[in-house]
mmCIF file with all atom_site columns, C-alpha atoms in Angstrom:
data_model
loop_
_atom_site.group_PDB
_atom_site.id
_atom_site.type_symbol
_atom_site.label_atom_id
_atom_site.label_alt_id
_atom_site.label_comp_id
_atom_site.label_asym_id
_atom_site.label_entity_id
_atom_site.label_seq_id
_atom_site.pdbx_PDB_ins_code
_atom_site.Cartn_x
_atom_site.Cartn_y
_atom_site.Cartn_z
_atom_site.occupancy
_atom_site.B_iso_or_equiv
_atom_site.pdbx_formal_charge
_atom_site.auth_seq_id
_atom_site.auth_comp_id
_atom_site.auth_asym_id
_atom_site.auth_atom_id
_atom_site.pdbx_PDB_model_num
ATOM 1   C CA . MET A 1 1   ? -70.360 17.727 139.639 1.00 88.00 ? 14  MET A CA 1
ATOM 2   C CA . ARG A 1 2   ? -69.409 20.980 137.916 1.00 96.00 ? 15  ARG A CA 1
ATOM 3   C CA . ARG A 1 3   ? -69.933 23.906 140.323 1.00 98.00 ? 16  ARG A CA 1
ATOM 4   C CA . ALA A 1 4   ? -69.403 27.627 139.845 1.00 98.00 ? 17  ALA A CA 1
ATOM 5   C CA . VAL A 1 5   ? -70.135 30.914 141.559 1.00 98.00 ? 18  VAL A CA 1
ATOM 6   C CA . CYS A 1 6   ? -71.303 34.146 139.965 1.00 98.00 ? 19  CYS A CA 1
ATOM 7   C CA . PRO A 1 7   ? -70.409 36.911 142.465 1.00 98.00 ? 20  PRO A CA 1
ATOM 8   C CA . GLY A 1 8   ? -71.366 40.564 142.615 1.00 96.00 ? 21  GLY A CA 1
ATOM 9   C CA . SER A 1 9   ? -73.059 43.303 144.553 1.00 95.00 ? 22  SER A CA 1
ATOM 10  C CA . PHE A 1 10  ? -76.275 43.059 142.492 1.00 97.00 ? 23  PHE A CA 1
ATOM 11  C CA . ASP A 1 11  ? -77.625 46.373 143.818 1.00 96.00 ? 24  ASP A CA 1
ATOM 12  C CA . PRO A 1 12  ? -79.950 45.826 142.059 1.00 96.00 ? 25  PRO A CA 1
ATOM 13  C CA . VAL A 1 13  ? -79.855 42.766 139.835 1.00 98.00 ? 26  VAL A CA 1
ATOM 14  C CA . THR A 1 14  ? -80.376 43.804 136.196 1.00 97.00 ? 27  THR A CA 1
ATOM 15  C CA . ASN A 1 15  ? -81.384 41.951 133.053 1.00 97.00 ? 28  ASN A CA 1
ATOM 16  C CA . GLY A 1 16  ? -77.670 41.913 132.186 1.00 97.00 ? 29  GLY A CA 1
ATOM 17  C CA . HIS A 1 17  ? -76.944 39.965 135.360 1.00 97.00 ? 30  HIS A CA 1
ATOM 18  C CA . VAL A 1 18  ? -79.830 37.601 134.645 1.00 98.00 ? 31  VAL A CA 1
ATOM 19  C CA . ASP A 1 19  ? -78.454 37.035 131.127 1.00 97.00 ? 32  ASP A CA 1
ATOM 20  C CA . VAL A 1 20  ? -75.056 35.967 132.478 1.00 98.00 ? 33  VAL A CA 1
ATOM 21  C CA . ILE A 1 21  ? -76.579 33.877 135.276 1.00 98.00 ? 34  ILE A CA 1
ATOM 22  C CA . THR A 1 22  ? -78.927 32.069 132.886 1.00 98.00 ? 35  THR A CA 1
ATOM 23  C CA . ARG A 1 23  ? -76.190 31.278 130.399 1.00 98.00 ? 36  ARG A CA 1
ATOM 24  C CA . ALA A 1 24  ? -73.764 30.178 133.127 1.00 98.00 ? 37  ALA A CA 1
ATOM 25  C CA . ALA A 1 25  ? -76.439 27.945 134.654 1.00 98.00 ? 38  ALA A CA 1
ATOM 26  C CA . ALA A 1 26  ? -76.610 26.093 131.346 1.00 98.00 ? 39  ALA A CA 1
ATOM 27  C CA . LEU A 1 27  ? -72.888 25.287 131.605 1.00 98.00 ? 40  LEU A CA 1
ATOM 28  C CA . TYR A 1 28  ? -72.682 24.081 135.209 1.00 98.00 ? 41  TYR A CA 1
ATOM 29  C CA . ASP A 1 29  ? -74.516 21.481 137.278 1.00 98.00 ? 42  ASP A CA 1
ATOM 30  C CA . GLU A 1 30  ? -74.763 23.979 140.125 1.00 98.00 ? 43  GLU A CA 1
ATOM 31  C CA . LEU A 1 31  ? -74.391 27.749 140.034 1.00 98.00 ? 44  LEU A CA 1
ATOM 32  C CA . VAL A 1 32  ? -74.367 29.891 143.153 1.00 98.00 ? 45  VAL A CA 1
ATOM 33  C CA . VAL A 1 33  ? -75.104 33.585 142.805 1.00 98.00 ? 46  VAL A CA 1
ATOM 34  C CA . ALA A 1 34  ? -73.130 35.131 145.666 1.00 98.00 ? 47  ALA A CA 1
ATOM 35  C CA . VAL A 1 35  ? -73.983 38.617 146.881 1.00 97.00 ? 48  VAL A CA 1
ATOM 36  C CA . LEU A 1 36  ? -71.098 40.616 148.316 1.00 94.00 ? 49  LEU A CA 1
ATOM 37  C CA . VAL A 1 37  ? -71.622 41.958 151.828 1.00 91.00 ? 50  VAL A CA 1
ATOM 38  C CA . ASN A 1 38  ? -69.675 45.211 151.933 1.00 80.00 ? 51  ASN A CA 1
ATOM 39  C CA . PRO A 1 39  ? -70.150 46.928 155.298 1.00 77.00 ? 52  PRO A CA 1
ATOM 40  C CA . GLY A 1 40  ? -68.271 50.001 154.040 1.00 73.00 ? 53  GLY A CA 1
ATOM 41  C CA . LYS A 1 41  ? -70.761 50.678 151.256 1.00 74.00 ? 54  LYS A CA 1
ATOM 42  C CA . ALA A 1 42  ? -74.423 51.484 151.749 1.00 75.00 ? 55  ALA A CA 1
ATOM 43  C CA . GLY A 1 43  ? -76.492 49.966 148.970 1.00 86.00 ? 56  GLY A CA 1
ATOM 44  C CA . LEU A 1 44  ? -79.959 50.922 147.848 1.00 92.00 ? 57  LEU A CA 1
ATOM 45  C CA . PHE A 1 45  ? -81.133 47.461 148.927 1.00 94.00 ? 58  PHE A CA 1
ATOM 46  C CA . ASP A 1 46  ? -79.789 45.483 151.863 1.00 93.00 ? 59  ASP A CA 1
ATOM 47  C CA . VAL A 1 47  ? -78.176 42.118 151.217 1.00 95.00 ? 60  VAL A CA 1
ATOM 48  C CA . THR A 1 48  ? -81.248 40.135 152.261 1.00 96.00 ? 61  THR A CA 1
ATOM 49  C CA . GLU A 1 49  ? -83.445 42.027 149.825 1.00 96.00 ? 62  GLU A CA 1
ATOM 50  C CA . ARG A 1 50  ? -80.902 41.713 146.996 1.00 97.00 ? 63  ARG A CA 1
ATOM 51  C CA . MET A 1 51  ? -80.793 37.965 147.592 1.00 98.00 ? 64  MET A CA 1
ATOM 52  C CA . ALA A 1 52  ? -84.601 37.768 147.494 1.00 98.00 ? 65  ALA A CA 1
ATOM 53  C CA . LEU A 1 53  ? -84.765 39.818 144.275 1.00 98.00 ? 66  LEU A CA 1
ATOM 54  C CA . ILE A 1 54  ? -82.159 37.583 142.636 1.00 98.00 ? 67  ILE A CA 1
ATOM 55  C CA . GLY A 1 55  ? -84.010 34.477 143.831 1.00 98.00 ? 68  GLY A CA 1
ATOM 56  C CA . ASP A 1 56  ? -87.193 35.791 142.249 1.00 98.00 ? 69  ASP A CA 1
ATOM 57  C CA . ALA A 1 57  ? -85.397 36.627 138.978 1.00 98.00 ? 70  ALA A CA 1
ATOM 58  C CA . VAL A 1 58  ? -83.845 33.153 138.651 1.00 98.00 ? 71  VAL A CA 1
ATOM 59  C CA . SER A 1 59  ? -86.679 31.118 140.148 1.00 97.00 ? 72  SER A CA 1
ATOM 60  C CA . GLY A 1 60  ? -87.042 29.176 136.890 1.00 97.00 ? 73  GLY A CA 1
ATOM 61  C CA . LEU A 1 61  ? -83.456 27.894 137.051 1.00 98.00 ? 74  LEU A CA 1
ATOM 62  C CA . ALA A 1 62  ? -83.472 24.750 139.198 1.00 98.00 ? 75  ALA A CA 1
ATOM 63  C CA . ASN A 1 63  ? -79.676 24.524 139.511 1.00 98.00 ? 76  ASN A CA 1
ATOM 64  C CA . VAL A 1 64  ? -79.181 28.107 140.752 1.00 98.00 ? 77  VAL A CA 1
ATOM 65  C CA . THR A 1 65  ? -79.010 29.067 144.425 1.00 98.00 ? 78  THR A CA 1
ATOM 66  C CA . VAL A 1 66  ? -78.341 32.414 146.075 1.00 98.00 ? 79  VAL A CA 1
ATOM 67  C CA . ASP A 1 67  ? -75.915 33.027 148.926 1.00 98.00 ? 80  ASP A CA 1
ATOM 68  C CA . SER A 1 68  ? -73.903 35.932 150.350 1.00 97.00 ? 81  SER A CA 1
ATOM 69  C CA . PHE A 1 69  ? -70.291 36.383 151.344 1.00 96.00 ? 82  PHE A CA 1
ATOM 70  C CA . ASP A 1 70  ? -67.963 38.879 152.939 1.00 93.00 ? 83  ASP A CA 1
ATOM 71  C CA . GLY A 1 71  ? -64.209 39.004 152.852 1.00 93.00 ? 84  GLY A CA 1
ATOM 72  C CA . LEU A 1 72  ? -62.331 37.271 150.063 1.00 95.00 ? 85  LEU A CA 1
ATOM 73  C CA . LEU A 1 73  ? -64.361 35.439 147.457 1.00 96.00 ? 86  LEU A CA 1
ATOM 74  C CA . VAL A 1 74  ? -61.672 32.751 147.210 1.00 96.00 ? 87  VAL A CA 1
ATOM 75  C CA . ASP A 1 75  ? -62.152 31.982 150.904 1.00 97.00 ? 88  ASP A CA 1
ATOM 76  C CA . TRP A 1 76  ? -65.878 31.469 150.231 1.00 97.00 ? 89  TRP A CA 1
ATOM 77  C CA . CYS A 1 77  ? -64.942 29.263 147.240 1.00 98.00 ? 90  CYS A CA 1
ATOM 78  C CA . ARG A 1 78  ? -62.666 27.085 149.384 1.00 97.00 ? 91  ARG A CA 1
ATOM 79  C CA . ARG A 1 79  ? -65.259 26.725 152.170 1.00 96.00 ? 92  ARG A CA 1
ATOM 80  C CA . ASN A 1 80  ? -67.943 25.752 149.655 1.00 97.00 ? 93  ASN A CA 1
ATOM 81  C CA . ASP A 1 81  ? -65.782 23.621 147.327 1.00 97.00 ? 94  ASP A CA 1
ATOM 82  C CA . VAL A 1 82  ? -66.493 25.819 144.301 1.00 98.00 ? 95  VAL A CA 1
ATOM 83  C CA . PRO A 1 83  ? -63.559 25.825 141.846 1.00 98.00 ? 96  PRO A CA 1
ATOM 84  C CA . VAL A 1 84  ? -64.849 28.287 139.228 1.00 98.00 ? 97  VAL A CA 1
ATOM 85  C CA . ILE A 1 85  ? -65.849 31.948 139.282 1.00 98.00 ? 98  ILE A CA 1
ATOM 86  C CA . VAL A 1 86  ? -68.025 33.200 136.421 1.00 98.00 ? 99  VAL A CA 1
ATOM 87  C CA . LYS A 1 87  ? -67.731 36.901 135.641 1.00 97.00 ? 100 LYS A CA 1
ATOM 88  C CA . GLY A 1 88  ? -69.811 38.796 133.131 1.00 96.00 ? 101 GLY A CA 1
ATOM 89  C CA . LEU A 1 89  ? -68.016 41.295 130.920 1.00 95.00 ? 102 LEU A CA 1
ATOM 90  C CA . ARG A 1 90  ? -69.691 44.291 129.308 1.00 92.00 ? 103 ARG A CA 1
ATOM 91  C CA . ALA A 1 91  ? -66.684 46.072 127.796 1.00 87.00 ? 104 ALA A CA 1
ATOM 92  C CA . VAL A 1 92  ? -62.899 46.111 127.537 1.00 86.00 ? 105 VAL A CA 1
ATOM 93  C CA . GLY A 1 93  ? -62.641 48.110 130.773 1.00 84.00 ? 106 GLY A CA 1
ATOM 94  C CA . ASP A 1 94  ? -64.361 45.295 132.644 1.00 87.00 ? 107 ASP A CA 1
ATOM 95  C CA . PHE A 1 95  ? -61.849 42.815 131.214 1.00 92.00 ? 108 PHE A CA 1
ATOM 96  C CA . GLU A 1 96  ? -58.795 44.791 132.362 1.00 90.00 ? 109 GLU A CA 1
ATOM 97  C CA . TYR A 1 97  ? -60.017 44.881 135.962 1.00 91.00 ? 110 TYR A CA 1
ATOM 98  C CA . GLU A 1 98  ? -61.392 41.328 136.022 1.00 94.00 ? 111 GLU A CA 1
ATOM 99  C CA . LEU A 1 99  ? -58.217 39.857 134.490 1.00 95.00 ? 112 LEU A CA 1
ATOM 100 C CA . GLN A 1 100 ? -56.159 41.095 137.441 1.00 95.00 ? 113 GLN A CA 1
ATOM 101 C CA . MET A 1 101 ? -58.713 39.679 139.859 1.00 95.00 ? 114 MET A CA 1
ATOM 102 C CA . ALA A 1 102 ? -58.737 36.337 138.014 1.00 97.00 ? 115 ALA A CA 1
ATOM 103 C CA . GLN A 1 103 ? -54.964 36.086 138.117 1.00 97.00 ? 116 GLN A CA 1
ATOM 104 C CA . MET A 1 104 ? -54.874 36.908 141.830 1.00 96.00 ? 117 MET A CA 1
ATOM 105 C CA . ASN A 1 105 ? -57.668 34.426 142.628 1.00 95.00 ? 118 ASN A CA 1
ATOM 106 C CA . ARG A 1 106 ? -55.776 31.734 140.725 1.00 96.00 ? 119 ARG A CA 1
ATOM 107 C CA . GLU A 1 107 ? -52.604 32.481 142.658 1.00 95.00 ? 120 GLU A CA 1
ATOM 108 C CA . LEU A 1 108 ? -54.297 32.677 146.066 1.00 93.00 ? 121 LEU A CA 1
ATOM 109 C CA . ALA A 1 109 ? -56.510 29.626 145.837 1.00 94.00 ? 122 ALA A CA 1
ATOM 110 C CA . GLU A 1 110 ? -56.197 27.933 142.438 1.00 95.00 ? 123 GLU A CA 1
ATOM 111 C CA . VAL A 1 111 ? -59.730 29.074 141.642 1.00 97.00 ? 124 VAL A CA 1
ATOM 112 C CA . GLU A 1 112 ? -60.319 29.502 137.915 1.00 97.00 ? 125 GLU A CA 1
ATOM 113 C CA . THR A 1 113 ? -62.286 32.383 136.397 1.00 98.00 ? 126 THR A CA 1
ATOM 114 C CA . VAL A 1 114 ? -64.459 32.070 133.311 1.00 98.00 ? 127 VAL A CA 1
ATOM 115 C CA . PHE A 1 115 ? -65.343 35.284 131.497 1.00 97.00 ? 128 PHE A CA 1
ATOM 116 C CA . MET A 1 116 ? -68.732 35.522 129.831 1.00 97.00 ? 129 MET A CA 1
ATOM 117 C CA . PRO A 1 117 ? -69.546 38.490 127.610 1.00 94.00 ? 130 PRO A CA 1
ATOM 118 C CA . THR A 1 118 ? -73.023 39.849 128.093 1.00 93.00 ? 131 THR A CA 1
ATOM 119 C CA . ALA A 1 119 ? -75.464 39.644 125.222 1.00 93.00 ? 132 ALA A CA 1
ATOM 120 C CA . PRO A 1 120 ? -75.324 42.806 123.072 1.00 92.00 ? 133 PRO A CA 1
ATOM 121 C CA . GLN A 1 121 ? -78.865 43.846 123.976 1.00 94.00 ? 134 GLN A CA 1
ATOM 122 C CA . VAL A 1 122 ? -77.956 44.089 127.698 1.00 93.00 ? 135 VAL A CA 1
ATOM 123 C CA . GLY A 1 123 ? -74.273 44.998 127.494 1.00 92.00 ? 136 GLY A CA 1
ATOM 124 C CA . HIS A 1 124 ? -74.938 48.629 128.360 1.00 91.00 ? 137 HIS A CA 1
ATOM 125 C CA . LEU A 1 125 ? -76.684 47.878 131.651 1.00 91.00 ? 138 LEU A CA 1
ATOM 126 C CA . SER A 1 126 ? -75.166 48.579 135.044 1.00 93.00 ? 139 SER A CA 1
ATOM 127 C CA . SER A 1 127 ? -76.771 48.700 138.460 1.00 94.00 ? 140 SER A CA 1
ATOM 128 C CA . SER A 1 128 ? -75.449 52.228 138.970 1.00 92.00 ? 141 SER A CA 1
ATOM 129 C CA . LEU A 1 129 ? -77.071 53.539 135.794 1.00 94.00 ? 142 LEU A CA 1
ATOM 130 C CA . VAL A 1 130 ? -80.333 51.770 136.555 1.00 95.00 ? 143 VAL A CA 1
ATOM 131 C CA . LYS A 1 131 ? -80.450 53.319 140.039 1.00 93.00 ? 144 LYS A CA 1
ATOM 132 C CA . GLN A 1 132 ? -79.676 56.769 138.672 1.00 92.00 ? 145 GLN A CA 1
ATOM 133 C CA . ILE A 1 133 ? -82.400 56.544 136.029 1.00 93.00 ? 146 ILE A CA 1
ATOM 134 C CA . ALA A 1 134 ? -84.903 55.304 138.619 1.00 92.00 ? 147 ALA A CA 1
ATOM 135 C CA . ARG A 1 135 ? -83.986 58.086 141.072 1.00 89.00 ? 148 ARG A CA 1
ATOM 136 C CA . PHE A 1 136 ? -84.853 60.672 138.424 1.00 91.00 ? 149 PHE A CA 1
ATOM 137 C CA . GLY A 1 137 ? -88.174 59.000 137.666 1.00 89.00 ? 150 GLY A CA 1
ATOM 138 C CA . GLY A 1 138 ? -87.077 57.235 134.488 1.00 92.00 ? 151 GLY A CA 1
ATOM 139 C CA . ASP A 1 139 ? -88.683 54.024 133.336 1.00 94.00 ? 152 ASP A CA 1
ATOM 140 C CA . VAL A 1 140 ? -86.342 51.083 133.982 1.00 95.00 ? 153 VAL A CA 1
ATOM 141 C CA . SER A 1 141 ? -88.941 48.357 133.489 1.00 96.00 ? 154 SER A CA 1
ATOM 142 C CA . SER A 1 142 ? -87.165 47.012 130.384 1.00 96.00 ? 155 SER A CA 1
ATOM 143 C CA . LEU A 1 143 ? -83.794 46.964 132.162 1.00 97.00 ? 156 LEU A CA 1
ATOM 144 C CA . VAL A 1 144 ? -84.548 44.920 135.280 1.00 98.00 ? 157 VAL A CA 1
ATOM 145 C CA . PRO A 1 145 ? -86.691 41.931 136.309 1.00 98.00 ? 158 PRO A CA 1
ATOM 146 C CA . PRO A 1 146 ? -90.309 42.828 137.241 1.00 97.00 ? 159 PRO A CA 1
ATOM 147 C CA . ALA A 1 147 ? -89.824 42.437 141.012 1.00 96.00 ? 160 ALA A CA 1
ATOM 148 C CA . VAL A 1 148 ? -86.811 44.754 140.894 1.00 96.00 ? 161 VAL A CA 1
ATOM 149 C CA . ASN A 1 149 ? -88.770 47.318 138.924 1.00 96.00 ? 162 ASN A CA 1
ATOM 150 C CA . ASP A 1 150 ? -91.579 47.182 141.482 1.00 94.00 ? 163 ASP A CA 1
ATOM 151 C CA . ARG A 1 151 ? -89.104 47.779 144.321 1.00 94.00 ? 164 ARG A CA 1
ATOM 152 C CA . LEU A 1 152 ? -87.320 50.577 142.463 1.00 92.00 ? 165 LEU A CA 1
ATOM 153 C CA . VAL A 1 153 ? -90.620 52.345 141.866 1.00 88.00 ? 166 VAL A CA 1
ATOM 154 C CA . ARG A 1 154 ? -91.280 52.296 145.618 1.00 87.00 ? 167 ARG A CA 1
ATOM 155 C CA . VAL A 1 155 ? -87.749 52.947 146.876 1.00 82.00 ? 168 VAL A CA 1
ATOM 156 C CA . ALA A 1 156 ? -86.051 55.137 144.289 1.00 68.00 ? 169 ALA A CA 1
ATOM 157 C CA . GLY A 1 157 ? -89.065 57.015 142.964 1.00 60.00 ? 170 GLY A CA 1
ATOM 158 C CA . GLY A 1 158 ? -89.068 55.465 139.489 1.00 51.00 ? 171 GLY A CA 1
ATOM 159 C CA . ARG A 1 159 ? -92.166 55.122 137.335 1.00 51.00 ? 172 ARG A CA 1
ATOM 160 C CA . PRO A 1 160 ? -93.790 51.822 136.387 1.00 47.00 ? 173 PRO A CA 1
#
């Protein structure tokens, strides 16, 4: 069985994330979307809510599950027998950072990393930009799944 993990903070999950998750799910028998628990960073949504929003966004993908992790991702990979990390790339800057991480993960735990470029129509999306637009009342409904938009309208003050 081919298994992979798609990790991230997903605060919140965007249509760019969903693009990568959907395409990765087509390549693996099982894909786990793993939400990073970072106690040193306060997110807009707590981990439980991020997991629920991701679950809603990928509910049509039968081979995708959602989990969370803290600490080193490679430790989570070893515990869960997942040999591949899938990382979405938006731009060259993403690649430079993710390449170092991939090399370190390979050295630490022999976990491979597969890079997947986002589709051009969602390559500009980031959770940080989406949150900023929503905080200033901008319409993010075309940038995030419907459930995320609904929550952003209530939490960040965005418009439907």
